Amino acid sequence: MGELPIPAGTLWGAQTQRSLENFPIGGIESRMPLAVVHGMAIVKKSCALYHSDLGVMEDHIARAIAQAADEVLAGKLDRHFPLVTFQTGSGTQTNMNVNEVLSNRAIQILGGTVGSKDPVHPNDHVNRGQSSNDSFPTAMHICAAKTLHERTLPGLRILQTALVQKVEEFGAVVKIGRTHCQDATPLTLGQEFGGYLQQVEYGISRVEASLPSLYRLALGGTAVGTGLNTVEGFAEEIAAKIADETGLPFTSAANKFEALAAHDSIVEVSGMLNTMACSLNKIANDVRLLGSGPRCGLGEISLPANEPGSSIMPGKVNPTQCESLTMVCAQVMGNHVAISVGGAQGHFELNVFKPVMIANLLHSAVLIGDAAASFATRCVEGIVVNQDRVTQLLHGSLMLVTALNLHIGYDKASEIAKNAHKNGTTLKESAISSGYLTAAQFDEWIVPESMIGPSPANVTTE
């Protein structure tokens, strides 16, 4: 493996160039996420400053590495990280890409020649005390936790707030319920939206509950988990520096062998996002069906008309935010499959599906947060009730007959409903003609507004 020509103006070195040539896979969509690179930069900065404090790295070199890392974090050097996700399964080539870029940028800062490895060496200085096997999973946890805090949870909380408002707004709107896509007994639109709110709130709580598993960092395990080429206390002090840098409560993983060989925490977090995707898919589908029409569907609610819906049918408005969200959910479910397969593939002391696992997790985390926020602001917040349609469907439903069960029994009530449907009459007409009850009793017993919850304990049906 001889030296390779490096493109002019770039800060990467031979290992990065070799990876570019050995893994020409995919396009821009297959690039290693910059969030991972930024997580690596935090690791490198923390390690350099630690070794300076320890007195085993010259302070001016450590400061130059830290300055270069800050430039990476500010997005100033993004173009120097061209590698794809589909590389070595430990993320070694991205680790070396970061090492080379930080080394060369630090050399520039110190007035040296790019590519000389003098006075800042990519392995001896930037990678000191590390292995790709522990630094890359550490970066995985850093960027995953940051993304969940900065994109996923804020987006979900925007949707939570929008649903809270709709639950209150729709609290008095009594409508017909549906089970098996067939008419059922009444409930309020607020209760229906309350179910959606509970799904989102549960999802938020589960994502939050999975975060502590990401706060455990592998750094200090080096090659196989033993900590070779580090000193006692290194892992704990670096974790503390990373916590200070990010503002998140990172600590050193108690067992570095597990931290390198398995990524159950990534699978767990992905599982929470997968569950959230299932919830959001159900919510979006319900909303689009409740708003179907406007003339020939359910039409109980109207969705915001954000843009023309058809290139050929004038005036058509489609539930585009629902469609967008459900496509996101499909993608997240697919990402979880890839992550699950990757998590099952740890062999001996190292899982070698790290890049594809973190790339898919970050994709899911960003998509869920962004799509939830968009759905909230561009759909949920603008939903309005079509009261006339709600009333029409409510009073036209045969399932109001359920209220008669306690008064005349299931079989007689069933007979009334079947005859009404067969003869095309109203439920009241069928009930009166049955002789099982009077018109006055029907009006007393079938009150949709009284059918949206349990009866008071002291009320008798006699």
PDB file of N, CA and C in Angstrom, residues 95-164:
ATOM      1  N   ASN A  95     -12.558   7.428  11.649  1.00  0.00           N
ATOM      2  CA  ASN A  95     -11.669   7.845  12.732  1.00  0.00           C
ATOM      3  C   ASN A  95     -10.376   8.425  12.166  1.00  0.00           C
ATOM      4  N   MET A  96      -9.800   7.746  11.181  1.00  0.00           N
ATOM      5  CA  MET A  96      -8.545   8.238  10.592  1.00  0.00           C
ATOM      6  C   MET A  96      -8.777   9.490   9.754  1.00  0.00           C
ATOM      7  N   ASN A  97      -9.919   9.588   9.116  1.00  0.00           N
ATOM      8  CA  ASN A  97     -10.260  10.806   8.385  1.00  0.00           C
ATOM      9  C   ASN A  97     -10.235  12.001   9.338  1.00  0.00           C
ATOM     10  N   VAL A  98     -10.863  11.824  10.511  1.00  0.00           N
ATOM     11  CA  VAL A  98     -10.877  12.899  11.505  1.00  0.00           C
ATOM     12  C   VAL A  98      -9.470  13.149  12.040  1.00  0.00           C
ATOM     13  N   ASN A  99      -8.743  12.074  12.310  1.00  0.00           N
ATOM     14  CA  ASN A  99      -7.359  12.239  12.786  1.00  0.00           C
ATOM     15  C   ASN A  99      -6.519  13.042  11.794  1.00  0.00           C
ATOM     16  N   GLU A 100      -6.640  12.700  10.516  1.00  0.00           N
ATOM     17  CA  GLU A 100      -5.828  13.356   9.488  1.00  0.00           C
ATOM     18  C   GLU A 100      -6.216  14.825   9.312  1.00  0.00           C
ATOM     19  N   VAL A 101      -7.500  15.094   9.306  1.00  0.00           N
ATOM     20  CA  VAL A 101      -7.950  16.476   9.125  1.00  0.00           C
ATOM     21  C   VAL A 101      -7.529  17.338  10.319  1.00  0.00           C
ATOM     22  N   LEU A 102      -7.732  16.816  11.530  1.00  0.00           N
ATOM     23  CA  LEU A 102      -7.338  17.589  12.712  1.00  0.00           C
ATOM     24  C   LEU A 102      -5.827  17.779  12.769  1.00  0.00           C
ATOM     25  N   SER A 103      -5.101  16.736  12.404  1.00  0.00           N
ATOM     26  CA  SER A 103      -3.642  16.843  12.375  1.00  0.00           C
ATOM     27  C   SER A 103      -3.199  17.923  11.398  1.00  0.00           C
ATOM     28  N   ASN A 104      -3.688  17.865  10.173  1.00  0.00           N
ATOM     29  CA  ASN A 104      -3.257  18.827   9.157  1.00  0.00           C
ATOM     30  C   ASN A 104      -3.722  20.248   9.465  1.00  0.00           C
ATOM     31  N   ARG A 105      -4.921  20.380  10.011  1.00  0.00           N
ATOM     32  CA  ARG A 105      -5.379  21.725  10.363  1.00  0.00           C
ATOM     33  C   ARG A 105      -4.574  22.269  11.527  1.00  0.00           C
ATOM     34  N   ALA A 106      -4.245  21.413  12.499  1.00  0.00           N
ATOM     35  CA  ALA A 106      -3.408  21.848  13.616  1.00  0.00           C
ATOM     36  C   ALA A 106      -2.017  22.247  13.123  1.00  0.00           C
ATOM     37  N   ILE A 107      -1.491  21.500  12.151  1.00  0.00           N
ATOM     38  CA  ILE A 107      -0.202  21.853  11.557  1.00  0.00           C
ATOM     39  C   ILE A 107      -0.290  23.229  10.908  1.00  0.00           C
ATOM     40  N   GLN A 108      -1.372  23.495  10.182  1.00  0.00           N
ATOM     41  CA  GLN A 108      -1.564  24.819   9.582  1.00  0.00           C
ATOM     42  C   GLN A 108      -1.581  25.900  10.661  1.00  0.00           C
ATOM     43  N   ILE A 109      -2.303  25.652  11.735  1.00  0.00           N
ATOM     44  CA  ILE A 109      -2.405  26.623  12.821  1.00  0.00           C
ATOM     45  C   ILE A 109      -1.029  26.930  13.401  1.00  0.00           C
ATOM     46  N   LEU A 110      -0.188  25.901  13.454  1.00  0.00           N
ATOM     47  CA  LEU A 110       1.152  26.068  14.024  1.00  0.00           C
ATOM     48  C   LEU A 110       2.192  26.484  12.991  1.00  0.00           C
ATOM     49  N   GLY A 111       1.753  26.722  11.748  1.00  0.00           N
ATOM     50  CA  GLY A 111       2.668  27.234  10.725  1.00  0.00           C
ATOM     51  C   GLY A 111       3.469  26.187  10.001  1.00  0.00           C
ATOM     52  N   GLY A 112       3.070  24.927  10.081  1.00  0.00           N
ATOM     53  CA  GLY A 112       3.798  23.848   9.422  1.00  0.00           C
ATOM     54  C   GLY A 112       3.268  23.538   8.036  1.00  0.00           C
ATOM     55  N   THR A 113       3.707  22.424   7.491  1.00  0.00           N
ATOM     56  CA  THR A 113       3.326  22.010   6.133  1.00  0.00           C
ATOM     57  C   THR A 113       2.331  20.865   6.195  1.00  0.00           C
ATOM     58  N   VAL A 114       1.195  21.056   5.537  1.00  0.00           N
ATOM     59  CA  VAL A 114       0.157  20.031   5.509  1.00  0.00           C
ATOM     60  C   VAL A 114       0.711  18.743   4.909  1.00  0.00           C
ATOM     61  N   GLY A 115       0.428  17.627   5.557  1.00  0.00           N
ATOM     62  CA  GLY A 115       0.883  16.332   5.082  1.00  0.00           C
ATOM     63  C   GLY A 115       2.197  15.878   5.670  1.00  0.00           C
ATOM     64  N   SER A 116       2.872  16.771   6.400  1.00  0.00           N
ATOM     65  CA  SER A 116       4.191  16.438   6.946  1.00  0.00           C
ATOM     66  C   SER A 116       4.120  15.604   8.228  1.00  0.00           C
ATOM     67  N   LYS A 117       2.960  15.616   8.890  1.00  0.00           N
ATOM     68  CA  LYS A 117       2.773  14.980  10.196  1.00  0.00           C
ATOM     69  C   LYS A 117       3.666  15.586  11.265  1.00  0.00           C
ATOM     70  N   ASP A 118       4.138  16.786  11.007  1.00  0.00           N
ATOM     71  CA  ASP A 118       5.046  17.483  11.925  1.00  0.00           C
ATOM     72  C   ASP A 118       4.582  18.937  12.085  1.00  0.00           C
ATOM     73  N   PRO A 119       4.321  19.375  13.277  1.00  0.00           N
ATOM     74  CA  PRO A 119       4.593  18.741  14.576  1.00  0.00           C
ATOM     75  C   PRO A 119       3.415  17.936  15.141  1.00  0.00           C
ATOM     76  N   VAL A 120       2.343  17.772  14.374  1.00  0.00           N
ATOM     77  CA  VAL A 120       1.163  17.079  14.907  1.00  0.00           C
ATOM     78  C   VAL A 120       0.914  15.817  14.090  1.00  0.00           C
ATOM     79  N   HIS A 121       1.040  14.670  14.735  1.00  0.00           N
ATOM     80  CA  HIS A 121       0.878  13.394  14.052  1.00  0.00           C
ATOM     81  C   HIS A 121      -0.546  12.890  14.235  1.00  0.00           C
ATOM     82  N   PRO A 122      -1.197  12.376  13.174  1.00  0.00           N
ATOM     83  CA  PRO A 122      -2.592  11.929  13.296  1.00  0.00           C
ATOM     84  C   PRO A 122      -2.787  10.781  14.274  1.00  0.00           C
ATOM     85  N   ASN A 123      -1.808   9.869  14.365  1.00  0.00           N
ATOM     86  CA  ASN A 123      -1.940   8.741  15.283  1.00  0.00           C
ATOM     87  C   ASN A 123      -1.340   9.042  16.639  1.00  0.00           C
ATOM     88  N   ASP A 124      -0.111   9.551  16.639  1.00  0.00           N
ATOM     89  CA  ASP A 124       0.606   9.735  17.903  1.00  0.00           C
ATOM     90  C   ASP A 124       0.013  10.847  18.767  1.00  0.00           C
ATOM     91  N   HIS A 125      -0.581  11.851  18.134  1.00  0.00           N
ATOM     92  CA  HIS A 125      -1.137  12.970  18.894  1.00  0.00           C
ATOM     93  C   HIS A 125      -2.666  12.960  18.907  1.00  0.00           C
ATOM     94  N   VAL A 126      -3.275  13.057  17.733  1.00  0.00           N
ATOM     95  CA  VAL A 126      -4.737  13.183  17.678  1.00  0.00           C
ATOM     96  C   VAL A 126      -5.422  11.931  18.186  1.00  0.00           C
ATOM     97  N   ASN A 127      -4.852  10.772  17.909  1.00  0.00           N
ATOM     98  CA  ASN A 127      -5.464   9.497  18.282  1.00  0.00           C
ATOM     99  C   ASN A 127      -4.886   8.923  19.568  1.00  0.00           C
ATOM    100  N   ARG A 128      -4.124   9.699  20.294  1.00  0.00           N
ATOM    101  CA  ARG A 128      -3.433   9.185  21.473  1.00  0.00           C
ATOM    102  C   ARG A 128      -4.422   8.663  22.513  1.00  0.00           C
ATOM    103  N   GLY A 129      -4.137   7.466  23.034  1.00  0.00           N
ATOM    104  CA  GLY A 129      -4.971   6.858  24.063  1.00  0.00           C
ATOM    105  C   GLY A 129      -6.262   6.267  23.526  1.00  0.00           C
ATOM    106  N   GLN A 130      -6.383   6.189  22.215  1.00  0.00           N
ATOM    107  CA  GLN A 130      -7.643   5.737  21.621  1.00  0.00           C
ATOM    108  C   GLN A 130      -7.400   4.615  20.623  1.00  0.00           C
ATOM    109  N   SER A 131      -8.480   3.917  20.358  1.00  0.00           N
ATOM    110  CA  SER A 131      -8.598   2.992  19.247  1.00  0.00           C
ATOM    111  C   SER A 131      -9.881   3.373  18.532  1.00  0.00           C
ATOM    112  N   SER A 132      -9.966   3.077  17.247  1.00  0.00           N
ATOM    113  CA  SER A 132     -11.250   3.280  16.574  1.00  0.00           C
ATOM    114  C   SER A 132     -12.350   2.503  17.286  1.00  0.00           C
ATOM    115  N   ASN A 133     -11.956   1.374  17.875  1.00  0.00           N
ATOM    116  CA  ASN A 133     -12.938   0.480  18.477  1.00  0.00           C
ATOM    117  C   ASN A 133     -13.620   1.069  19.701  1.00  0.00           C
ATOM    118  N   ASP A 134     -12.980   2.054  20.343  1.00  0.00           N
ATOM    119  CA  ASP A 134     -13.650   2.709  21.476  1.00  0.00           C
ATOM    120  C   ASP A 134     -13.983   4.170  21.176  1.00  0.00           C
ATOM    121  N   SER A 135     -13.218   4.833  20.315  1.00  0.00           N
ATOM    122  CA  SER A 135     -13.521   6.244  20.026  1.00  0.00           C
ATOM    123  C   SER A 135     -14.745   6.374  19.126  1.00  0.00           C
ATOM    124  N   PHE A 136     -14.890   5.458  18.158  1.00  0.00           N
ATOM    125  CA  PHE A 136     -16.047   5.566  17.262  1.00  0.00           C
ATOM    126  C   PHE A 136     -17.360   5.301  17.999  1.00  0.00           C
ATOM    127  N   PRO A 137     -17.477   4.229  18.807  1.00  0.00           N
ATOM    128  CA  PRO A 137     -18.736   4.065  19.551  1.00  0.00           C
ATOM    129  C   PRO A 137     -18.997   5.185  20.547  1.00  0.00           C
ATOM    130  N   THR A 138     -17.918   5.791  21.056  1.00  0.00           N
ATOM    131  CA  THR A 138     -18.113   6.958  21.925  1.00  0.00           C
ATOM    132  C   THR A 138     -18.748   8.095  21.129  1.00  0.00           C
ATOM    133  N   ALA A 139     -18.244   8.336  19.935  1.00  0.00           N
ATOM    134  CA  ALA A 139     -18.834   9.353  19.068  1.00  0.00           C
ATOM    135  C   ALA A 139     -20.276   8.998  18.705  1.00  0.00           C
ATOM    136  N   MET A 140     -20.543   7.703  18.504  1.00  0.00           N
ATOM    137  CA  MET A 140     -21.913   7.266  18.219  1.00  0.00           C
ATOM    138  C   MET A 140     -22.861   7.708  19.325  1.00  0.00           C
ATOM    139  N   HIS A 141     -22.464   7.474  20.556  1.00  0.00           N
ATOM    140  CA  HIS A 141     -23.326   7.822  21.683  1.00  0.00           C
ATOM    141  C   HIS A 141     -23.467   9.334  21.828  1.00  0.00           C
ATOM    142  N   ILE A 142     -22.366  10.048  21.619  1.00  0.00           N
ATOM    143  CA  ILE A 142     -22.420  11.507  21.740  1.00  0.00           C
ATOM    144  C   ILE A 142     -23.394  12.099  20.727  1.00  0.00           C
ATOM    145  N   CYS A 143     -23.233  11.728  19.465  1.00  0.00           N
ATOM    146  CA  CYS A 143     -24.069  12.351  18.431  1.00  0.00           C
ATOM    147  C   CYS A 143     -25.514  11.880  18.524  1.00  0.00           C
ATOM    148  N   ALA A 144     -25.729  10.642  18.940  1.00  0.00           N
ATOM    149  CA  ALA A 144     -27.099  10.159  19.088  1.00  0.00           C
ATOM    150  C   ALA A 144     -27.818  10.901  20.209  1.00  0.00           C
ATOM    151  N   ALA A 145     -27.153  11.032  21.348  1.00  0.00           N
ATOM    152  CA  ALA A 145     -27.772  11.734  22.481  1.00  0.00           C
ATOM    153  C   ALA A 145     -28.036  13.198  22.141  1.00  0.00           C
ATOM    154  N   LYS A 146     -27.071  13.855  21.488  1.00  0.00           N
ATOM    155  CA  LYS A 146     -27.256  15.252  21.111  1.00  0.00           C
ATOM    156  C   LYS A 146     -28.419  15.404  20.131  1.00  0.00           C
ATOM    157  N   THR A 147     -28.529  14.510  19.164  1.00  0.00           N
ATOM    158  CA  THR A 147     -29.597  14.605  18.169  1.00  0.00           C
ATOM    159  C   THR A 147     -30.956  14.393  18.812  1.00  0.00           C
ATOM    160  N   LEU A 148     -31.050  13.435  19.705  1.00  0.00           N
ATOM    161  CA  LEU A 148     -32.321  13.209  20.400  1.00  0.00           C
ATOM    162  C   LEU A 148     -32.737  14.430  21.204  1.00  0.00           C
ATOM    163  N   HIS A 149     -31.762  15.066  21.858  1.00  0.00           N
ATOM    164  CA  HIS A 149     -32.051  16.258  22.658  1.00  0.00           C
ATOM    165  C   HIS A 149     -32.377  17.470  21.787  1.00  0.00           C
ATOM    166  N   GLU A 150     -31.683  17.596  20.662  1.00  0.00           N
ATOM    167  CA  GLU A 150     -31.773  18.829  19.886  1.00  0.00           C
ATOM    168  C   GLU A 150     -32.792  18.782  18.749  1.00  0.00           C
ATOM    169  N   ARG A 151     -33.136  17.585  18.262  1.00  0.00           N
ATOM    170  CA  ARG A 151     -34.052  17.481  17.127  1.00  0.00           C
ATOM    171  C   ARG A 151     -35.287  16.631  17.436  1.00  0.00           C
ATOM    172  N   THR A 152     -35.064  15.438  17.981  1.00  0.00           N
ATOM    173  CA  THR A 152     -36.175  14.506  18.143  1.00  0.00           C
ATOM    174  C   THR A 152     -37.170  14.977  19.195  1.00  0.00           C
ATOM    175  N   LEU A 153     -36.704  15.156  20.414  1.00  0.00           N
ATOM    176  CA  LEU A 153     -37.610  15.510  21.503  1.00  0.00           C
ATOM    177  C   LEU A 153     -38.257  16.879  21.315  1.00  0.00           C
ATOM    178  N   PRO A 154     -37.527  17.906  20.862  1.00  0.00           N
ATOM    179  CA  PRO A 154     -38.213  19.189  20.604  1.00  0.00           C
ATOM    180  C   PRO A 154     -39.336  19.066  19.579  1.00  0.00           C
ATOM    181  N   GLY A 155     -39.111  18.299  18.513  1.00  0.00           N
ATOM    182  CA  GLY A 155     -40.153  18.125  17.506  1.00  0.00           C
ATOM    183  C   GLY A 155     -41.370  17.410  18.067  1.00  0.00           C
ATOM    184  N   LEU A 156     -41.141  16.372  18.851  1.00  0.00           N
ATOM    185  CA  LEU A 156     -42.248  15.640  19.450  1.00  0.00           C
ATOM    186  C   LEU A 156     -43.012  16.499  20.451  1.00  0.00           C
ATOM    187  N   ARG A 157     -42.305  17.365  21.153  1.00  0.00           N
ATOM    188  CA  ARG A 157     -42.984  18.228  22.133  1.00  0.00           C
ATOM    189  C   ARG A 157     -43.831  19.294  21.446  1.00  0.00           C
ATOM    190  N   ILE A 158     -43.435  19.712  20.252  1.00  0.00           N
ATOM    191  CA  ILE A 158     -44.277  20.633  19.477  1.00  0.00           C
ATOM    192  C   ILE A 158     -45.593  19.945  19.130  1.00  0.00           C
ATOM    193  N   LEU A 159     -45.514  18.686  18.718  1.00  0.00           N
ATOM    194  CA  LEU A 159     -46.727  17.928  18.413  1.00  0.00           C
ATOM    195  C   LEU A 159     -47.549  17.702  19.678  1.00  0.00           C
ATOM    196  N   GLN A 160     -46.888  17.406  20.772  1.00  0.00           N
ATOM    197  CA  GLN A 160     -47.583  17.227  22.048  1.00  0.00           C
ATOM    198  C   GLN A 160     -48.393  18.477  22.406  1.00  0.00           C
ATOM    199  N   THR A 161     -47.785  19.632  22.280  1.00  0.00           N
ATOM    200  CA  THR A 161     -48.460  20.892  22.605  1.00  0.00           C
ATOM    201  C   THR A 161     -49.667  21.119  21.704  1.00  0.00           C
ATOM    202  N   ALA A 162     -49.500  20.837  20.409  1.00  0.00           N
ATOM    203  CA  ALA A 162     -50.606  21.017  19.466  1.00  0.00           C
ATOM    204  C   ALA A 162     -51.773  20.094  19.813  1.00  0.00           C
ATOM    205  N   LEU A 163     -51.471  18.860  20.200  1.00  0.00           N
ATOM    206  CA  LEU A 163     -52.527  17.916  20.545  1.00  0.00           C
ATOM    207  C   LEU A 163     -53.211  18.296  21.855  1.00  0.00           C
ATOM    208  N   VAL A 164     -52.455  18.794  22.815  1.00  0.00           N
ATOM    209  CA  VAL A 164     -53.063  19.268  24.064  1.00  0.00           C
ATOM    210  C   VAL A 164     -54.107  20.336  23.765  1.00  0.00           C
TER     211      VAL A 164
END
